Coordinates of C-alpha atoms and ligand atoms in Angstrom, one line a residue:
X1155 CA 42.7 -99.0 22.8
X1156 CA 40.0 -100.9 24.4
X1157 CA 40.3 -100.8 28.8
X1158 CA 38.7 -103.5 30.4
X1159 CA 35.9 -102.3 32.7
X1160 CA 33.9 -104.2 35.4
X1161 CA 31.9 -106.1 32.7
X1162 CA 34.8 -108.4 31.4
X1163 CA 35.5 -109.0 35.3
X1164 CA 34.2 -111.8 34.6
X1165 CA 35.1 -112.7 30.8
X1166 CA 38.4 -112.3 32.3
X1167 CA 38.0 -114.6 35.0
X1168 CA 36.7 -117.5 32.5
X1169 CA 39.1 -117.0 30.1
X1170 CA 42.1 -117.9 33.0
X1171 CA 40.5 -120.9 33.6
X1172 CA 39.8 -122.0 30.5
X1173 CA 44.3 -121.2 29.7
X1174 CA 43.6 -118.3 27.4
X1175 CA 44.6 -114.7 29.1
X1176 CA 42.9 -112.3 27.6
X1177 CA 39.4 -110.9 28.0
X1178 CA 36.7 -109.8 25.3
X1179 CA 35.9 -105.9 24.8
X1180 CA 32.3 -104.9 24.0
X1181 CA 32.5 -102.7 21.5
X1182 CA 29.9 -100.7 23.7
X1183 CA 32.6 -100.5 26.1
X1184 CA 36.0 -99.1 23.4
X1185 CA 36.7 -95.8 24.4
X1186 CA 37.4 -93.3 22.3
X1187 CA 40.2 -94.6 20.5
X1188 CA 43.1 -91.2 19.2
X1189 CA 44.0 -90.3 16.0
X1190 CA 47.0 -92.2 14.7
X1191 CA 50.1 -90.5 14.4
X1192 CA 51.1 -87.9 11.7
X1193 CA 52.5 -89.0 8.5
X1194 CA 53.2 -92.4 10.6
X1195 CA 55.4 -93.8 7.2
X1196 CA 58.2 -90.5 7.5
X1197 CA 58.7 -92.4 11.2
X1198 CA 61.9 -95.1 11.1
X1199 CA 60.7 -98.5 11.6
X1200 CA 59.9 -102.0 10.8
X1201 CA 57.8 -102.8 7.9
X1202 CA 56.2 -106.4 8.9
X1203 CA 55.2 -107.1 5.3
X1204 CA 55.3 -110.3 4.0
X1205 CA 54.0 -114.2 4.4
X1206 CA 51.9 -114.5 6.9
X1207 CA 50.5 -117.6 8.7
X1208 CA 47.4 -117.3 8.8
X1209 CA 44.0 -119.5 9.6
X1210 CA 39.9 -119.4 9.2
X1211 CA 37.8 -119.7 11.9
X1212 CA 34.7 -119.7 10.2
X1213 CA 32.8 -120.5 13.8
X1214 CA 34.7 -117.8 15.2
X1215 CA 35.9 -120.2 17.8
X1216 CA 38.8 -118.1 18.5
X1217 CA 37.1 -115.7 19.8
X1218 CA 34.2 -117.2 21.4
X1219 CA 34.9 -120.9 22.4
X1220 CA 38.9 -120.5 22.9
X1221 CA 39.6 -122.6 26.0
X1222 CA 43.5 -123.8 24.9
X1223 CA 43.1 -126.3 21.7
X1224 CA 42.2 -122.9 20.1
X1225 CA 43.2 -119.4 21.5
X1226 CA 45.0 -118.9 18.6
X1227 CA 46.8 -115.6 20.4
X1228 CA 48.6 -117.4 22.2
X1229 CA 51.5 -118.9 19.5
X1230 CA 51.9 -122.1 21.8
X1231 CA 49.4 -122.2 24.4
X1232 CA 50.7 -123.5 28.0
X1233 CA 49.5 -126.4 28.6
X1234 CA 50.3 -130.0 28.8
X1235 CA 46.6 -131.2 27.3
X1236 CA 48.1 -133.7 24.6
X1237 CA 45.4 -131.9 22.2
X1238 CA 46.2 -129.0 20.2
X1239 CA 44.3 -128.8 17.6
X1240 CA 46.0 -126.0 15.9
X1241 CA 49.8 -125.2 15.6
X1242 CA 50.9 -121.7 14.0
X1243 CA 54.3 -122.6 12.4
X1244 CA 53.1 -125.2 9.9
X1245 CA 49.2 -123.1 9.3
X1246 CA 49.3 -122.1 5.4
X1247 CA 51.0 -118.3 4.8
X1248 CA 49.6 -115.7 3.1
X1249 CA 51.1 -112.7 2.0
X1250 CA 49.9 -109.1 4.2
X1251 CA 49.4 -106.5 3.4
X1252 CA 46.6 -108.8 0.8
X1253 CA 43.1 -109.5 0.8
X1254 CA 42.3 -113.2 1.1
X1255 CA 39.7 -113.1 -1.6
X1256 CA 42.6 -112.9 -4.6
X1257 CA 44.7 -115.3 -3.0
X1258 CA 42.8 -118.5 -2.4
X1259 CA 40.5 -119.3 -4.4
X1260 CA 38.8 -121.6 -1.9
X1261 CA 38.5 -117.5 -0.2
X1262 CA 37.4 -116.3 -3.5
X1263 CA 33.8 -115.1 -1.6
X1264 CA 34.5 -116.1 2.3
X1265 CA 33.7 -113.3 4.5
X1266 CA 34.0 -114.6 7.8
X1267 CA 36.8 -114.3 10.5
X1268 CA 40.8 -115.4 9.7
X1269 CA 43.7 -115.5 12.1
X1270 CA 47.2 -113.9 11.2
X1271 CA 50.3 -114.2 12.9
X1272 CA 54.1 -113.6 12.0
X1273 CA 57.0 -113.2 14.3
X1274 CA 58.8 -110.4 14.9
X1275 CA 62.0 -109.8 16.2
X1276 CA 62.9 -106.6 18.1
X1277 CA 65.5 -105.0 20.3
X1278 CA 63.9 -102.5 22.4
X1279 CA 65.7 -99.3 22.7
X1280 CA 66.0 -97.6 26.7
X1281 CA 64.2 -94.4 26.0
X1282 CA 62.1 -95.4 22.8
X1283 CA 58.9 -95.7 22.4
X1284 CA 56.7 -98.2 19.8
X1285 CA 54.3 -98.3 18.6
X1286 CA 52.3 -100.8 15.9
X1287 CA 50.8 -98.9 13.1
X1288 CA 48.1 -100.8 10.6
X1289 CA 47.2 -99.0 7.9
X1290 CA 43.3 -100.5 7.2
X1291 CA 41.9 -104.2 7.9
X1292 CA 38.5 -105.1 7.1
X1293 CA 36.7 -104.8 9.4
X1294 CA 36.4 -106.3 13.0
X1295 CA 40.4 -106.3 13.9
X1296 CA 41.7 -107.6 16.9
X1297 CA 45.5 -107.5 18.3
X1298 CA 47.3 -109.8 20.3
X1299 CA 51.5 -109.6 21.3
X1300 CA 52.3 -112.3 22.6
X1301 CA 48.7 -113.3 24.5
X1302 CA 47.8 -110.0 25.9
X1303 CA 45.2 -108.2 23.4
X1304 CA 46.1 -105.3 22.3
X1305 CA 42.7 -104.4 20.9
X1306 CA 39.9 -104.0 19.2
X1307 CA 39.2 -102.2 15.7
X1308 CA 36.1 -101.9 13.6
X1309 CA 35.9 -100.3 10.2
X1310 CA 37.6 -101.4 7.1
X1311 CA 39.2 -98.1 5.4
X1312 CA 41.0 -96.3 8.3
X1313 CA 44.4 -96.5 9.8
X1314 CA 44.7 -97.9 13.3
X1315 CA 47.4 -98.2 15.6
X1316 CA 48.7 -99.5 19.1
X1317 CA 51.1 -98.3 21.9
X1318 CA 53.7 -101.4 22.8
X1319 CA 56.4 -99.6 24.8
X1320 CA 57.2 -102.3 27.4
X1321 CA 55.2 -105.4 26.0
X1322 CA 57.6 -105.8 23.4
X1323 CA 59.9 -108.8 23.7
X1324 CA 63.5 -108.4 23.4
X1325 CA 64.4 -110.8 20.2
X1326 CA 61.0 -113.3 19.1
X1327 CA 57.6 -111.8 19.5
X1328 CA 54.6 -113.2 18.8
X1329 CA 51.8 -111.7 16.5
X1330 CA 48.5 -112.4 16.2
X1331 CA 45.6 -111.0 14.4
X1332 CA 42.3 -111.5 14.2
X1333 CA 40.2 -110.5 11.1
X1334 CA 36.6 -110.7 10.8
X1335 CA 35.5 -109.2 7.7
X1336 CA 31.5 -110.0 8.1
X1337 CA 29.2 -107.5 7.5
X1338 CA 24.9 -107.1 8.7
X1339 CA 23.2 -104.7 10.9
X1340 CA 25.5 -103.0 13.4
X1341 CA 29.1 -102.1 10.9
X1342 CA 29.2 -99.2 7.9
X1343 CA 28.4 -100.0 5.3
X1344 CA 25.4 -102.8 6.9
X1345 CA 25.5 -105.8 5.0
X1346 CA 24.8 -104.9 1.5
X1347 CA 27.6 -103.1 -0.4
X1348 CA 27.7 -102.5 -4.6
X1349 CA 31.5 -103.8 -4.3
X1350 CA 33.9 -106.9 -3.5
X1351 CA 33.6 -107.4 0.3
X1352 CA 38.2 -107.7 -0.2
X1353 CA 39.2 -109.3 3.7
X1354 CA 42.0 -109.3 5.4
X1355 CA 45.1 -107.0 6.6
X1356 CA 45.2 -105.0 3.3
X1357 CA 47.0 -102.4 3.6
X1358 CA 50.7 -101.9 5.6
X1359 CA 51.6 -102.4 8.9
X1360 CA 54.5 -101.6 10.4
X1361 CA 56.1 -101.1 14.0
X1362 CA 57.7 -97.9 14.6
X1363 CA 60.5 -96.5 16.9
X1364 CA 59.8 -93.0 18.4
X1365 CA 61.9 -90.6 21.0
X1366 CA 60.4 -90.3 24.5
X1367 CA 58.6 -87.0 23.0
X1368 CA 57.5 -86.8 19.8
X1369 CA 55.6 -85.2 17.4
X1370 CA 52.2 -86.9 17.3
X1371 CA 50.1 -84.5 14.7
X1372 CA 50.7 -81.6 12.7
X1373 CA 48.9 -79.3 9.8
X1374 CA 50.3 -76.5 7.5
X1375 CA 48.2 -75.2 5.4
X1376 CA 46.6 -71.9 3.8
X1377 CA 44.1 -70.1 5.9
X1378 CA 41.1 -68.6 4.3
X1379 CA 43.3 -65.0 4.4
X1380 CA 45.8 -66.8 2.3
X1381 CA 48.2 -67.0 5.2
X1382 CA 49.9 -70.2 6.2
X1383 CA 48.4 -71.9 9.5
X1384 CA 50.5 -74.3 10.8
X1385 CA 49.3 -76.4 14.3
X1386 CA 51.5 -78.9 15.8
X1387 CA 50.7 -81.3 19.4
X1388 CA 53.9 -83.4 21.0
X1389 CA 53.1 -86.5 22.6
X1390 CA 55.7 -87.3 26.0
X1391 CA 57.5 -86.0 29.2
X1392 CA 59.2 -83.1 27.8
X1393 CA 56.2 -81.8 25.7
X1394 CA 55.2 -78.6 27.8
X1395 CA 57.3 -75.9 27.0
X1396 CA 58.9 -77.7 23.6
X1397 CA 60.6 -75.4 20.5
X1398 CA 59.0 -77.1 17.6
X1399 CA 60.9 -75.7 14.5
X1400 CA 59.4 -75.4 11.0
X1401 CA 61.0 -75.1 7.6
X1402 CA 60.1 -74.8 4.8
X1403 CA 63.6 -75.3 2.7
X1404 CA 62.4 -74.3 -0.3
X1405 CA 61.3 -71.5 0.0
X1406 CA 63.9 -70.0 2.7
X1407 CA 61.7 -70.2 5.6
X1408 CA 61.6 -71.7 9.2
X1409 CA 60.0 -70.4 12.4
X1410 CA 59.0 -71.6 15.9
X1411 CA 56.8 -71.8 18.2
X1412 CA 56.9 -72.8 22.0
X1413 CA 54.4 -75.5 22.5
X1414 CA 52.0 -75.2 25.5
X1415 CA 51.3 -77.0 28.7
X1416 CA 49.6 -79.8 26.9
X1417 CA 52.3 -79.6 24.3
X1418 CA 50.1 -78.1 21.3
X1419 CA 51.8 -74.9 18.7
X1420 CA 49.1 -72.9 16.6
X1421 CA 49.6 -69.9 14.9
X1422 CA 49.9 -68.0 11.0
X1423 CA 52.9 -66.4 8.9
X1424 CA 52.8 -64.8 5.9
X1425 CA 52.8 -67.5 3.0
X1426 CA 56.5 -66.1 1.3
X1427 CA 55.7 -64.7 -1.8
X1428 CA 57.5 -66.5 -4.1
X1429 CA 56.1 -69.8 -3.0
X1430 CA 53.4 -71.3 -5.7
X1431 CA 50.2 -72.0 -4.8
X1432 CA 48.6 -75.9 -6.0
X1433 CA 46.9 -77.1 -8.2
X1434 CA 45.9 -79.8 -10.9
X1435 CA 47.8 -77.7 -13.8
X1436 CA 50.4 -77.4 -11.3
X1437 CA 50.7 -79.3 -8.2
X1438 CA 53.5 -77.8 -6.6
X1439 CA 55.0 -79.1 -3.6
X1440 CA 57.3 -78.1 -0.8
X1441 CA 59.2 -79.7 1.8
X1442 CA 58.2 -79.4 5.3
X1443 CA 60.1 -80.5 8.2
X1444 CA 59.1 -80.0 11.6
X1445 CA 62.0 -80.7 14.6
X1446 CA 60.9 -80.7 18.4
X1447 CA 63.7 -82.0 20.6
X1448 CA 65.2 -85.5 19.7
X1449 CA 62.3 -86.1 17.0
X1450 CA 62.0 -84.7 13.5
X1451 CA 59.8 -85.1 10.0
X1452 CA 59.4 -84.6 7.1
X1453 CA 56.4 -84.3 4.6
X1454 CA 55.8 -83.0 1.0
X1455 CA 52.6 -80.1 1.6
X1456 CA 50.9 -77.8 -1.1
X1457 CA 49.0 -74.2 -0.8
X1458 CA 45.9 -74.0 -1.9
X1459 CA 42.8 -72.8 -0.8
X1460 CA 39.5 -74.4 -2.0
X1461 CA 36.0 -72.6 -1.5
X1462 CA 32.2 -71.6 -1.8
X1463 CA 31.1 -69.0 -2.6
X1464 CA 26.8 -68.6 -3.4
X1465 CA 26.6 -71.2 -6.1
X1466 CA 29.6 -72.0 -7.1
X1467 CA 34.0 -73.2 -6.0
X1468 CA 36.5 -71.3 -6.4
X1469 CA 40.6 -72.9 -6.3
X1470 CA 43.2 -70.6 -5.5
X1471 CA 40.5 -67.6 -5.8
X1472 CA 39.8 -69.1 -9.2
X1473 CA 35.9 -70.9 -10.7
X1474 CA 36.6 -74.5 -10.2
X1475 CA 34.6 -76.6 -12.5
X1476 CA 35.5 -80.3 -11.3
X1477 CA 35.3 -82.5 -13.6
X1478 CA 36.5 -86.0 -12.6
X1479 CA 35.6 -89.8 -12.5
X1480 CA 35.0 -92.3 -9.8
X1481 CA 37.8 -94.4 -9.1
X1482 CA 36.9 -97.9 -6.5
X1483 CA 40.9 -98.6 -4.6
X1484 CA 40.8 -101.9 -6.6
X1485 CA 43.9 -102.4 -9.1
X1486 CA 43.9 -103.2 -12.8
X1487 CA 44.0 -106.9 -13.8
X1488 CA 41.3 -109.4 -14.4
X1489 CA 42.2 -111.2 -10.8
X1490 CA 42.0 -107.5 -9.0
X1491 CA 43.5 -107.2 -5.1
X1492 CA 42.5 -104.4 -2.6
X1493 CA 45.9 -103.8 -2.1
X1494 CA 47.3 -100.4 -4.9
X1495 CA 50.8 -100.6 -4.6
X1496 CA 52.4 -96.9 -5.9
X1497 CA 52.4 -98.8 -9.4
X1498 CA 48.5 -100.1 -9.1
X1499 CA 47.5 -96.7 -7.8
X1500 CA 49.6 -94.4 -10.8
X1501 CA 48.0 -96.7 -13.4
X1502 CA 44.5 -95.7 -12.3
X1503 CA 45.3 -91.9 -11.5
X1504 CA 47.1 -91.7 -14.9
X1505 CA 43.7 -93.1 -17.1
X1506 CA 41.7 -90.2 -15.1
X1507 CA 44.5 -88.1 -16.4
X1508 CA 44.0 -88.8 -19.6
X1509 CA 40.8 -88.3 -19.5
X1510 CA 41.3 -84.6 -18.6
X1511 CA 40.1 -84.8 -15.3
X1512 CA 41.3 -82.6 -12.3
X1513 CA 39.0 -84.1 -10.0
X1514 CA 38.6 -88.2 -8.1
X1515 CA 36.0 -89.2 -6.6
X1516 CA 37.4 -92.3 -4.3
X1517 CA 34.1 -93.9 -3.5
X1518 CA 32.9 -95.2 -1.1
X1519 CA 36.0 -95.4 1.7
X1520 CA 38.8 -93.6 2.2
X1521 CA 41.5 -95.5 -0.2
X1522 CA 45.1 -95.9 0.9
X1523 CA 47.6 -93.2 1.8
X1524 CA 49.6 -93.8 -1.9
X1525 CA 46.4 -93.0 -3.6
X1526 CA 45.9 -89.5 -1.9
X1527 CA 49.2 -88.5 -2.2
X1528 CA 49.5 -89.3 -5.6
X1529 CA 46.9 -86.8 -6.5
X1530 CA 49.3 -84.8 -4.7
X1531 CA 51.9 -85.4 -6.7
X1532 CA 49.9 -86.2 -10.3
X1533 CA 47.6 -82.9 -9.4
X1534 CA 43.9 -84.3 -9.3
X1535 CA 41.7 -82.9 -6.9
X1536 CA 40.0 -85.1 -4.2
X1537 CA 36.6 -86.1 -3.0
X1538 CA 37.2 -89.0 0.3
X1539 CA 34.4 -90.2 1.9
X1540 CA 33.6 -92.7 4.9
X1541 CA 31.4 -95.5 4.1
X1542 CA 28.2 -94.7 5.8
X1543 CA 26.0 -96.7 2.1
X1544 CA 22.6 -96.9 1.8
X1545 CA 21.0 -98.2 4.9
X1546 CA 22.9 -98.4 8.1
X1547 CA 22.2 -98.2 12.1
X1548 CA 21.0 -94.5 11.7
X1549 CA 19.7 -94.7 15.0
X1550 CA 22.5 -96.7 17.2
X1551 CA 24.6 -94.2 19.3
X1552 CA 27.2 -97.1 18.6
X1553 CA 27.2 -96.7 15.4
X1554 CA 27.3 -93.6 15.4
X1555 CA 30.5 -93.4 18.1
X1556 CA 32.1 -95.8 14.6
X1557 CA 31.4 -92.7 12.1
X1558 CA 32.4 -90.2 13.8
X1559 CA 35.4 -92.6 14.6
X1560 CA 36.4 -93.2 11.1
X1561 CA 35.1 -89.4 9.8
X1562 CA 38.0 -88.2 12.3
X1563 CA 40.9 -90.8 11.7
X1564 CA 39.8 -90.0 7.5
X1565 CA 40.5 -86.4 8.0
X1566 CA 43.3 -86.8 10.6
X1567 CA 45.4 -89.0 8.1
X1568 CA 45.1 -86.4 5.1
X1569 CA 44.7 -83.2 6.9
X1570 CA 48.5 -82.4 5.1
X1571 CA 47.3 -83.2 0.8
X1572 CA 46.1 -80.6 -0.8
X1573 CA 45.3 -83.0 -2.9
X1574 CA 41.8 -83.3 -0.8
X1575 CA 39.8 -81.3 -1.6
X1576 CA 35.6 -82.5 -0.4
X1577 CA 34.9 -84.6 2.7
X1578 CA 31.9 -86.8 1.9
X1579 CA 30.0 -87.9 4.8
X1580 CA 28.0 -90.5 3.1
X1581 CA 26.3 -92.2 -0.2
X1582 CA 22.7 -93.1 -1.3
X1583 CA 21.6 -92.9 2.2
X1584 CA 17.3 -93.3 2.8
X1585 CA 15.3 -89.6 4.0
X1586 CA 15.0 -90.1 7.6
X1587 CA 14.3 -88.5 10.6
X1588 CA 17.4 -90.7 11.9
X1589 CA 18.9 -90.5 8.8
X1590 CA 18.6 -86.7 8.7
X1591 CA 19.8 -86.6 12.5
X1592 CA 22.8 -88.2 12.4
X1593 CA 24.1 -87.3 9.5
X1594 CA 23.5 -83.5 10.3
X1595 CA 25.6 -84.5 13.5
X1596 CA 28.3 -86.3 11.5
X1597 CA 28.8 -83.2 9.7
X1598 CA 29.5 -80.5 12.1
X1599 CA 31.5 -82.6 13.4
X1600 CA 33.9 -82.9 10.0
X1601 CA 32.5 -79.5 10.2
X1602 CA 34.5 -78.4 13.6
X1603 CA 36.8 -80.8 12.9
X1604 CA 38.8 -79.1 9.3
X1605 CA 36.7 -75.4 8.3
X1606 CA 39.3 -75.7 6.1
X1607 CA 37.9 -77.8 3.0
X1608 CA 34.1 -79.1 1.5
X1609 CA 31.7 -81.1 3.1
X1610 CA 29.3 -83.5 1.2
X1611 CA 27.3 -86.1 0.8
X1612 CA 26.4 -88.3 -2.7
X1613 CA 22.1 -88.0 -2.4
X1614 CA 20.2 -89.5 -5.2
X1615 CA 16.8 -89.6 -3.3
X1616 CA 14.4 -87.1 -4.1
X1617 CA 11.3 -86.1 -1.9
X1618 CA 8.1 -84.8 -2.8
X1619 CA 8.8 -85.3 -6.3
X1620 CA 9.1 -88.8 -5.5
X1621 CA 11.5 -88.9 -9.0
X1622 CA 11.2 -88.2 -12.5
X1623 CA 7.2 -88.8 -12.1
X1624 CA 6.0 -85.4 -12.5
X1625 CA 7.4 -84.7 -16.5
X1626 CA 11.2 -86.0 -15.9
X1627 CA 11.3 -83.1 -13.3
X1628 CA 14.5 -83.7 -10.5
X1629 CA 14.1 -82.1 -8.1
X1630 CA 16.9 -80.9 -5.8
X1631 CA 15.5 -80.6 -2.3
X1632 CA 17.2 -83.6 0.4
X1633 CA 17.0 -81.6 3.8
X1634 CA 20.2 -82.5 3.8
X1635 CA 21.6 -80.2 1.7
X1636 CA 20.8 -77.4 4.0
X1637 CA 23.5 -78.8 6.1
X1638 CA 26.2 -79.3 2.5
X1639 CA 28.5 -76.9 0.1
X1640 CA 28.2 -79.0 -2.4
X1641 CA 25.4 -80.7 -3.5
X1642 CA 26.1 -84.2 -4.8
X1643 CA 23.6 -85.3 -7.4
X1644 CA 23.9 -89.7 -8.2
X1645 CA 21.6 -90.4 -11.7
X1646 CA 21.1 -93.0 -13.3
X1647 CA 17.9 -92.1 -15.7
X1648 CA 18.5 -94.0 -18.7
X1649 CA 20.2 -97.0 -17.5
X1650 CA 18.1 -98.1 -13.9
X1651 CA 14.9 -95.6 -14.9
X1652 CA 12.5 -96.8 -17.2
X1653 CA 13.7 -93.5 -20.0
X1654 CA 15.5 -94.4 -22.9
X1655 CA 18.8 -93.1 -22.6
X1656 CA 17.4 -90.2 -26.1
X1657 CA 15.0 -89.5 -23.7
X1658 CA 17.2 -88.2 -20.9
X1659 CA 17.0 -85.4 -23.3
X1660 CA 14.3 -84.2 -21.8
X1661 CA 15.0 -84.1 -17.6
X1662 CA 15.3 -81.5 -16.4
X1663 CA 16.2 -79.8 -12.7
X1664 CA 15.1 -77.6 -9.8
X1665 CA 16.4 -76.6 -7.2
X1666 CA 15.6 -73.8 -3.8
X1667 CA 19.7 -74.3 -2.6
X1668 CA 21.7 -71.6 -3.8
X1669 CA 24.6 -74.1 -4.3
X1670 CA 26.8 -76.2 -6.3
X1671 CA 26.0 -79.9 -7.5
X1672 CA 27.5 -81.9 -9.2
X1673 CA 26.8 -85.1 -10.6
X1674 CA 28.2 -87.3 -9.0
X1675 CA 27.5 -90.6 -10.6
X1676 CA 25.4 -91.6 -13.4
X1677 CA 26.2 -94.2 -16.2
X1678 CA 25.8 -97.6 -17.7
X1679 CA 27.3 -100.6 -17.7
X1680 CA 28.9 -102.3 -21.3
X1681 CA 31.0 -105.4 -21.5
X1682 CA 33.9 -104.2 -23.3
X1683 CA 33.9 -105.1 -27.1
X1684 CA 30.0 -105.9 -27.4
X1685 CA 29.0 -103.5 -30.0
X1686 CA 25.3 -102.4 -31.4
X1687 CA 22.8 -99.7 -31.5
X1688 CA 22.7 -97.4 -28.8
X1689 CA 19.5 -98.6 -27.8
X1690 CA 20.6 -101.8 -27.1
X1691 CA 21.7 -102.5 -23.4
X1692 CA 25.6 -104.0 -22.3
X1693 CA 26.7 -102.5 -25.3
X1694 CA 29.5 -100.1 -25.3
X1695 CA 27.5 -97.9 -27.7
X1696 CA 24.0 -97.8 -25.0
X1697 CA 27.0 -97.1 -22.1
X1698 CA 28.5 -93.8 -25.0
X1699 CA 25.1 -92.8 -25.4
X1700 CA 24.4 -92.7 -21.8
X1701 CA 27.6 -89.7 -21.4
X1702 CA 26.9 -87.7 -23.9
X1703 CA 23.0 -87.1 -22.9
X1704 CA 24.6 -86.6 -19.6
X1705 CA 27.4 -84.1 -21.2
X1706 CA 24.2 -81.7 -22.7
X1707 CA 22.5 -82.6 -19.4
X1708 CA 25.4 -80.8 -17.6
X1709 CA 23.7 -77.1 -19.6
X1710 CA 20.6 -77.6 -17.7
X1711 CA 21.9 -78.6 -13.9
X1712 CA 21.7 -74.9 -12.1
X1713 CA 24.1 -74.1 -10.1
X1714 CA 26.5 -76.9 -12.4
X1715 CA 30.0 -77.6 -11.0
X1716 CA 31.0 -80.7 -12.1
X1717 CA 30.3 -84.2 -12.1
X1718 CA 32.6 -88.0 -11.2
X1719 CA 30.9 -90.3 -13.6
X1720 CA 30.1 -93.3 -12.2
X1721 CA 33.1 -95.3 -12.6
X1722 CA 36.7 -95.5 -14.2
X1723 CA 37.2 -99.4 -14.2
X1724 CA 35.6 -102.1 -14.0
X1725 CA 35.0 -103.6 -10.6
X1726 CA 34.1 -106.5 -8.8
X1727 CA 30.6 -106.8 -6.9
X1728 CA 28.8 -109.7 -5.7
X1729 CA 25.7 -108.2 -6.9
X1730 CA 26.3 -108.9 -9.7
X1731 CA 24.5 -111.2 -11.5
X1732 CA 23.6 -111.6 -15.3
X1733 CA 26.3 -114.2 -16.4
X1734 CA 27.1 -113.0 -20.0
X1735 CA 27.3 -109.2 -19.2
X1736 CA 28.3 -109.1 -16.1
X1737 CA 29.9 -112.0 -14.0
X1738 CA 29.8 -110.3 -10.7
X1739 CA 31.7 -107.4 -12.2
X1740 CA 29.7 -104.1 -11.9
X1741 CA 30.4 -103.1 -16.4
X1742 CA 29.8 -99.2 -15.8
X1743 CA 33.8 -98.3 -15.8
X1744 CA 35.3 -96.5 -19.2
X1745 CA 37.8 -99.2 -18.8
X1746 CA 37.5 -102.7 -18.4
X1747 CA 39.4 -104.7 -15.9
X1748 CA 42.2 -105.1 -17.9
X1749 CA 42.2 -101.6 -18.6
X1750 CA 41.0 -101.3 -22.1
X1751 CA 38.8 -98.2 -23.1
X1752 CA 35.1 -98.4 -24.0
X1753 CA 34.0 -95.9 -26.4
X1754 CA 32.1 -93.7 -24.0
X1755 CA 36.0 -92.9 -22.7
X1756 CA 36.5 -91.0 -25.6
X1757 CA 32.7 -89.2 -25.6
X1758 CA 34.2 -88.3 -21.9
X1759 CA 37.6 -87.2 -22.6
X1760 CA 36.3 -85.1 -25.6
X1761 CA 34.2 -83.0 -23.4
X1762 CA 37.3 -82.9 -20.2
X1763 CA 39.6 -81.7 -23.1
X1764 CA 37.7 -79.1 -24.7
X1765 CA 36.1 -78.2 -21.1
X1766 CA 40.2 -77.3 -20.1
X1767 CA 41.0 -76.6 -23.5
X1768 CA 43.4 -80.2 -23.3
X1769 CA 44.9 -81.2 -26.2
X1770 CA 44.0 -84.7 -27.2
X1771 CA 46.9 -87.3 -26.1
X1772 CA 47.0 -90.0 -28.5
X1773 CA 43.5 -89.7 -29.4
X1774 CA 42.7 -93.4 -30.2
Ligands
GCU259 C1 25.3 -96.6 -7.1 C2 25.7 -96.9 -6.0 C3 27.8 -97.0 -6.2 C4 26.8 -98.4 -7.2 C5 25.9 -98.2 -8.6 C6 25.8 -98.5 -9.3 O1 24.7 -95.1 -7.1 O2 26.3 -95.2 -5.4 O3 27.9 -97.5 -5.1 O4 27.8 -99.2 -7.7 O5 25.2 -96.9 -8.0 O6 24.0 -99.6 -9.7 O7 26.3 -99.5 -10.1

């Protein structure tokens, strides 16, 4: 996706002299990547999961000083020099999708570059198109096919793809991928973040076969008037004037539209009377099929509306309180991985449901599509976020372009998911002019890209009041709130602040904004099994007391519209150093790494069950 520019001609010449025929594009020269093909999982193709060879390239020589000895992009460089300092066929293997941290003991904390290679057998058919699709790789990824650079992608949690029609050979192809997990001033997030930086090709890779003209993108959902709004975009020579047929067989409804000169259709139709709305209580999904020319794609969608009316939220026209929990994309287990297959994702969401949740905050980055589709199926409203986390290069146009690309990729991938109701553009960012401008722009872009959902950001800074120094007052007045639909506040009074849990009862809230407020984070670390007086930090009792205090505090929050406490499960973090209580785990989970519930789990479950009038199952 990165085209060569004059600036890189020199690079090309050097590479040719050095025996490796690809030039290193600069991020600045990267054109805006198109969003990926919609619902690519439903397209026919080859899953490239499995054992891939890998080379750990700590000094990034494969990029910086490749020459012929280390031109890893080449399966076997065209040289007859006697010394070749790599051999893919005898290099070690690891599982893809996967992270190297949980697979290779000595790479547990490695945050550098690793090269991967696998052979891909193909029989390209005339008139067909071929796309290599990556659901995610963390962080800075370059993809090579038979030694040719296809392109580069930056960002650890969004999909990217390359069309390889005409590049795919009949027979064996060499697919080489370099992944650099390093974070720094120019990445999103930047260097410092409170979760494990799992590196690698962390989500599935597929080689997809498509007709010459195919359905690249589509959206079918309810508009604010309760009508079905539909749109689709074709890609290929037969796009203009093509007929696009939509059908909802379970509702006995089908319709078609003729594509315009750009291969696009859009319109609305009435929602069939017998269609049930999607909600957490009744997550009704319907099969949808689109067909155009030789292409067709099937999906499962739901019909619901989400809106803010003044300082309250409404789902399908009914008042809504978001009762949820925050979740990191990390599997239950003492040696967790970033990779969440369906079983691992379902295990996490089942614990969230058992709490009585109707909502999950998927933090701090777009989670795997598996998680979001399960939320559709299980009936959990979703907050999805891009990792603009703490401080990043808010004054950089390149960083803005990357954040914008992440945002559009996140929205494009999950546009048809009824469970997703909130797009979040940031978490706990410092208040300053550059940040305010950056985020206001991003929020406007989110709203323009998807006017059907709510926009938010998690805030923890209290300007003017400077936190709780004037008598326990939380004044919600971050200037960012002006641009948001939902004001999400992270608070850790009783843990990071000076207050003890009982003193949290005295905390007051005020805001000048007539908008819904949710508690997007609160909590305390607790080591499972450590019991003590509720005043003793790290104990389950202390954490439970914090939860009791925050549940009570909700009565004092103006425009209170819900919460997503931090966090469902203890998670790996390189920032947690306490030898007895943490051991590189953030222990704010309601369940421990093995899934064992802590006391606070019951406190929250009882509050959610009471509030939603749910029967308590198997209360322990
Ligand atoms: C922050 C942050 C989280 C972090 C949490 C904590 O608010 O958003 O990413 O893990 O606090 O300190 O535990």
